[in-house]
Coordinates of C-alpha atoms in Angstrom, one line a residue:
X243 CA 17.5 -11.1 -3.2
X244 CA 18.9 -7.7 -2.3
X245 CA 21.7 -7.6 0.2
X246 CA 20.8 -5.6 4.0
X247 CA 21.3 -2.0 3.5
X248 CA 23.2 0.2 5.6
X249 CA 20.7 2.9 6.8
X250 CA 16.9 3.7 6.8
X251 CA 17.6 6.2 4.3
X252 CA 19.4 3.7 2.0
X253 CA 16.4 0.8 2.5
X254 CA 14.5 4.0 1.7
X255 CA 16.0 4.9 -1.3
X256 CA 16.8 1.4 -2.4
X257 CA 12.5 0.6 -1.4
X258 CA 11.4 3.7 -3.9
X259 CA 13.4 2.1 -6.9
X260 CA 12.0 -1.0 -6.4
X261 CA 7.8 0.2 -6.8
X262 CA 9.3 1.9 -10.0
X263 CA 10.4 -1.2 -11.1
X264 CA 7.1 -3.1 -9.3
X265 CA 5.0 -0.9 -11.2
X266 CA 6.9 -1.3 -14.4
X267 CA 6.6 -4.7 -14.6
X268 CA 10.4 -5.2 -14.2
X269 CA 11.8 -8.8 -13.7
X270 CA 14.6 -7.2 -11.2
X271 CA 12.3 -5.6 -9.2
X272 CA 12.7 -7.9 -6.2
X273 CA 16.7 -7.4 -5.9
X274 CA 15.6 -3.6 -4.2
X275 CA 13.8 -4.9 -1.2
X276 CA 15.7 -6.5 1.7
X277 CA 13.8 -9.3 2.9
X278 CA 15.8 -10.3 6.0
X279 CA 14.1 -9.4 9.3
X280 CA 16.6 -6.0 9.3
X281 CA 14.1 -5.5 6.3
X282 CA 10.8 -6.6 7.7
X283 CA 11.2 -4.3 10.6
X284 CA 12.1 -1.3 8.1
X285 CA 8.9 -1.9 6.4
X286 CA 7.2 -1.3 9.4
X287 CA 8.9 1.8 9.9
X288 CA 7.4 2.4 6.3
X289 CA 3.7 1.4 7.3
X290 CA 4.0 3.3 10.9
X291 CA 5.0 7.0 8.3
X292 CA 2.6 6.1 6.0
X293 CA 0.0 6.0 8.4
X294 CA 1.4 9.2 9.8
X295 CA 1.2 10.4 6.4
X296 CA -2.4 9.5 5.6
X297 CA -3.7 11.1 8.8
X298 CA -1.3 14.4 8.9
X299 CA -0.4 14.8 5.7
X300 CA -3.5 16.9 4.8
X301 CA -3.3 19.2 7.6
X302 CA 0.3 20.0 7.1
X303 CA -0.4 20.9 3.2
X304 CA -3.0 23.3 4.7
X305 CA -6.2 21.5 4.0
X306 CA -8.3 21.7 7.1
X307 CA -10.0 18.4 8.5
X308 CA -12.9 18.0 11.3
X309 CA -11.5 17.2 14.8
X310 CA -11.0 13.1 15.2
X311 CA -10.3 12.6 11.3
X312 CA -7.1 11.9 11.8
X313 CA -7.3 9.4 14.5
X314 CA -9.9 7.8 12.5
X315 CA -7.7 7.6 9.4
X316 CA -5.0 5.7 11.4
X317 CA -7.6 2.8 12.9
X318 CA -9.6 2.4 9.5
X319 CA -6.0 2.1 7.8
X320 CA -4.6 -0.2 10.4
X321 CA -7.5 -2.4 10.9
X322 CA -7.4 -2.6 6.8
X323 CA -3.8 -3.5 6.9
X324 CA -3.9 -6.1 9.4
X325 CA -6.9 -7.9 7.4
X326 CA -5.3 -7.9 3.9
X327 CA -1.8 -9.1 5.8
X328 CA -4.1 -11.9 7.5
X329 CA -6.0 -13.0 4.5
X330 CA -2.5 -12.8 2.4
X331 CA -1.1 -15.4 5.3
X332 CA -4.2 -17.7 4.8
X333 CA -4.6 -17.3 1.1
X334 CA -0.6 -18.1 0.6
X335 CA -1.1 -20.9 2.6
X336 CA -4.1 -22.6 1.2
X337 CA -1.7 -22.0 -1.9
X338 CA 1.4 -23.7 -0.4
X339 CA 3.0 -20.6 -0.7
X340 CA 3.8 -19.7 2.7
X341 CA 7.3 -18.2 1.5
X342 CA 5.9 -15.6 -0.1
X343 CA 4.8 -13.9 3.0
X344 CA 7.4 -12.0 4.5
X345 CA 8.2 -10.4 0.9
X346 CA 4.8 -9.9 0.5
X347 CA 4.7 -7.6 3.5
X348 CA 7.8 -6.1 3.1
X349 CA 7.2 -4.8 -0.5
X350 CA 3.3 -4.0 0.4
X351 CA 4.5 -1.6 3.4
X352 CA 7.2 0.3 1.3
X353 CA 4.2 0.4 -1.7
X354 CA 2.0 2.1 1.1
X355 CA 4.1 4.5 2.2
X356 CA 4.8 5.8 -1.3
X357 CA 1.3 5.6 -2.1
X358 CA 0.3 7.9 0.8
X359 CA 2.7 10.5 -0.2
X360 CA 1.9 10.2 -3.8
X361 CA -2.2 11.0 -2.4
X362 CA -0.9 13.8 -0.4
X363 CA 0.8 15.6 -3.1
X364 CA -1.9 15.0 -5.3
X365 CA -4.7 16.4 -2.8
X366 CA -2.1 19.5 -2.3
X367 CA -1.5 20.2 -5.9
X368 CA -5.2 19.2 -7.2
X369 CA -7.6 19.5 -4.4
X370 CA -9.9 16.6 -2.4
X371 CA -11.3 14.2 -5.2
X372 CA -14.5 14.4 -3.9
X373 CA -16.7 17.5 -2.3
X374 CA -20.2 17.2 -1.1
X375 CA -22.8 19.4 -3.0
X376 CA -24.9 22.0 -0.9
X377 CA -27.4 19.5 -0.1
X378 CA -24.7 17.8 1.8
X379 CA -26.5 14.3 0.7
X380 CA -23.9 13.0 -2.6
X381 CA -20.0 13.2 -3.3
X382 CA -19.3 15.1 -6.5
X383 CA -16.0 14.8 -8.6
X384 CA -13.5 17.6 -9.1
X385 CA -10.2 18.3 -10.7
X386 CA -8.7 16.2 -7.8
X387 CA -10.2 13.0 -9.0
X388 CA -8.1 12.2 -11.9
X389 CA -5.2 11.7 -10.3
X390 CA -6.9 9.6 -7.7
X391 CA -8.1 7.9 -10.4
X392 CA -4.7 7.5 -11.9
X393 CA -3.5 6.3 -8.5
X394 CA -6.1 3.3 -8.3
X395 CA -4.9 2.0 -11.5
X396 CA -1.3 2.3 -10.4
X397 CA -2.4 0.6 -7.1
X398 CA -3.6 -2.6 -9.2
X399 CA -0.6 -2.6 -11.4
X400 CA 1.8 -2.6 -8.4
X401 CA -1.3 -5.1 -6.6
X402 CA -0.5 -7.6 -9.6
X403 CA 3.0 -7.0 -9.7
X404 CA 3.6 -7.9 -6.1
X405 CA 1.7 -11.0 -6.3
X406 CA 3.5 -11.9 -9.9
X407 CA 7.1 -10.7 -9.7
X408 CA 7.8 -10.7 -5.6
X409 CA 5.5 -13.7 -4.7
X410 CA 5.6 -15.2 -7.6
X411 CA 2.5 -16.8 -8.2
X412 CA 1.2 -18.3 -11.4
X413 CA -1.3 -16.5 -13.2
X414 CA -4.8 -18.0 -12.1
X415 CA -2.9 -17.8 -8.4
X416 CA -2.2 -14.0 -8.7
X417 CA -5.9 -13.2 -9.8
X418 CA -7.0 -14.9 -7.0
X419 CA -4.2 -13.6 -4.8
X420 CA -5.0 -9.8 -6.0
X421 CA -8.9 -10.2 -5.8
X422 CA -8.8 -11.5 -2.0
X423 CA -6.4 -8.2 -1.4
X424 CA -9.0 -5.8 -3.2
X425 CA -12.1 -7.5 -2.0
X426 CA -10.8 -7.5 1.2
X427 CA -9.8 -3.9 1.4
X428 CA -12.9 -2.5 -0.1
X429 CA -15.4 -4.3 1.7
X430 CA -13.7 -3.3 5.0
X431 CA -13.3 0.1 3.9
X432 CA -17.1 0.4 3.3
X433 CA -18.1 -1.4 6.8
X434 CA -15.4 0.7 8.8
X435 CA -16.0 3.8 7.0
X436 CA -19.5 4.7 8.2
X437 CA -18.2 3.6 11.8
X438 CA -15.6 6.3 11.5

């Protein structure tokens, strides 16, 4: 287990080298997170700026967004994370694995955060994934939607590595761990989203 850092900005630093290694598939990837409750709180710092991220990143890159999006973008995201942390807890326990719960959220948070700022570039340098043809009644694809593309797949890589290198479940265990994480997110994502 990594030793406490000194700073934010090292637990920052220290967090980014780890998802290399997370989505990498390397062995050591767990000796970059700080899973004391210095680190928990940290990763919360993480989640809170990735949410900032999500809903203000956009508008600071210059791409203009209907009044409320934001706000909206914060509750869907936090509603989201609160269920995958809840049926992580249950599914861990069922498992006997209730260890694995803190490191779970810890590396998940700092994975988030990165991942929002990853989306943000990539909507700034390659435009929205998705624009809605004159009709206004279907989503199309554009040149933004292959890095989006590219990010989902990193997602599940980093997804299965969490749940293999940092929770370190057994195979059938992290398929099971990763699918209730997935399902979980997506179905929530397509209830909430038409709410929003």
């Amino acid at each position: 287990m990594a030793q406490p850092t000194q700073t934010f900005f090292d637990e920052l630093i220290a967090a980014a080298r780890g998802c290399v290694a997370l989505l990498t598939g390397r062995r050591n990837a767990p000796d970059y997170f700080d899973f004391s409750q210095r680190g928990l709180v940290g990763s919360f710092i993480a989640l809170v700026l990735s949410l900032a991220v999500q809903a203000f990143g956009p508008q600071l890159i210059g791409i203009s967004t209907p009044p409320g999006v934001s706000m909206s973008v914060v509750i869907l995201a936090s509603i989201v994370t609160a269920m995958q942390f809840g049926i992580a807890f249950v599914v861990l326990r069922l498992l006997g694995r209730n260890d694995g719960f803190v490191p779970f959220v810890v590396v998940q948070n700092w994975a988030t955060l990165f991942q929002g700022i990853l989306a943000v570039t990539a909507i700034g340098v390659f435009g929205q994934p998705f624009a809605m043809n004159t009709a206004g009644e279907a989503a199309q694809l554009t040149s933004g939607s292959i890095p989006f593309v590219v990010l989902g797949i990193a997602a599940l890589v980093m997804s299965v590595n969490i749940a293999r290198l940092i929770v370190t479940l057994r195979p059938t265990y992290v398929a099971l761990f990763v699918a209730s994480q997935l399902g979980t997110a997506l179905v929530l994502q397509l209830m909430l989203g038409s709410m929003f």
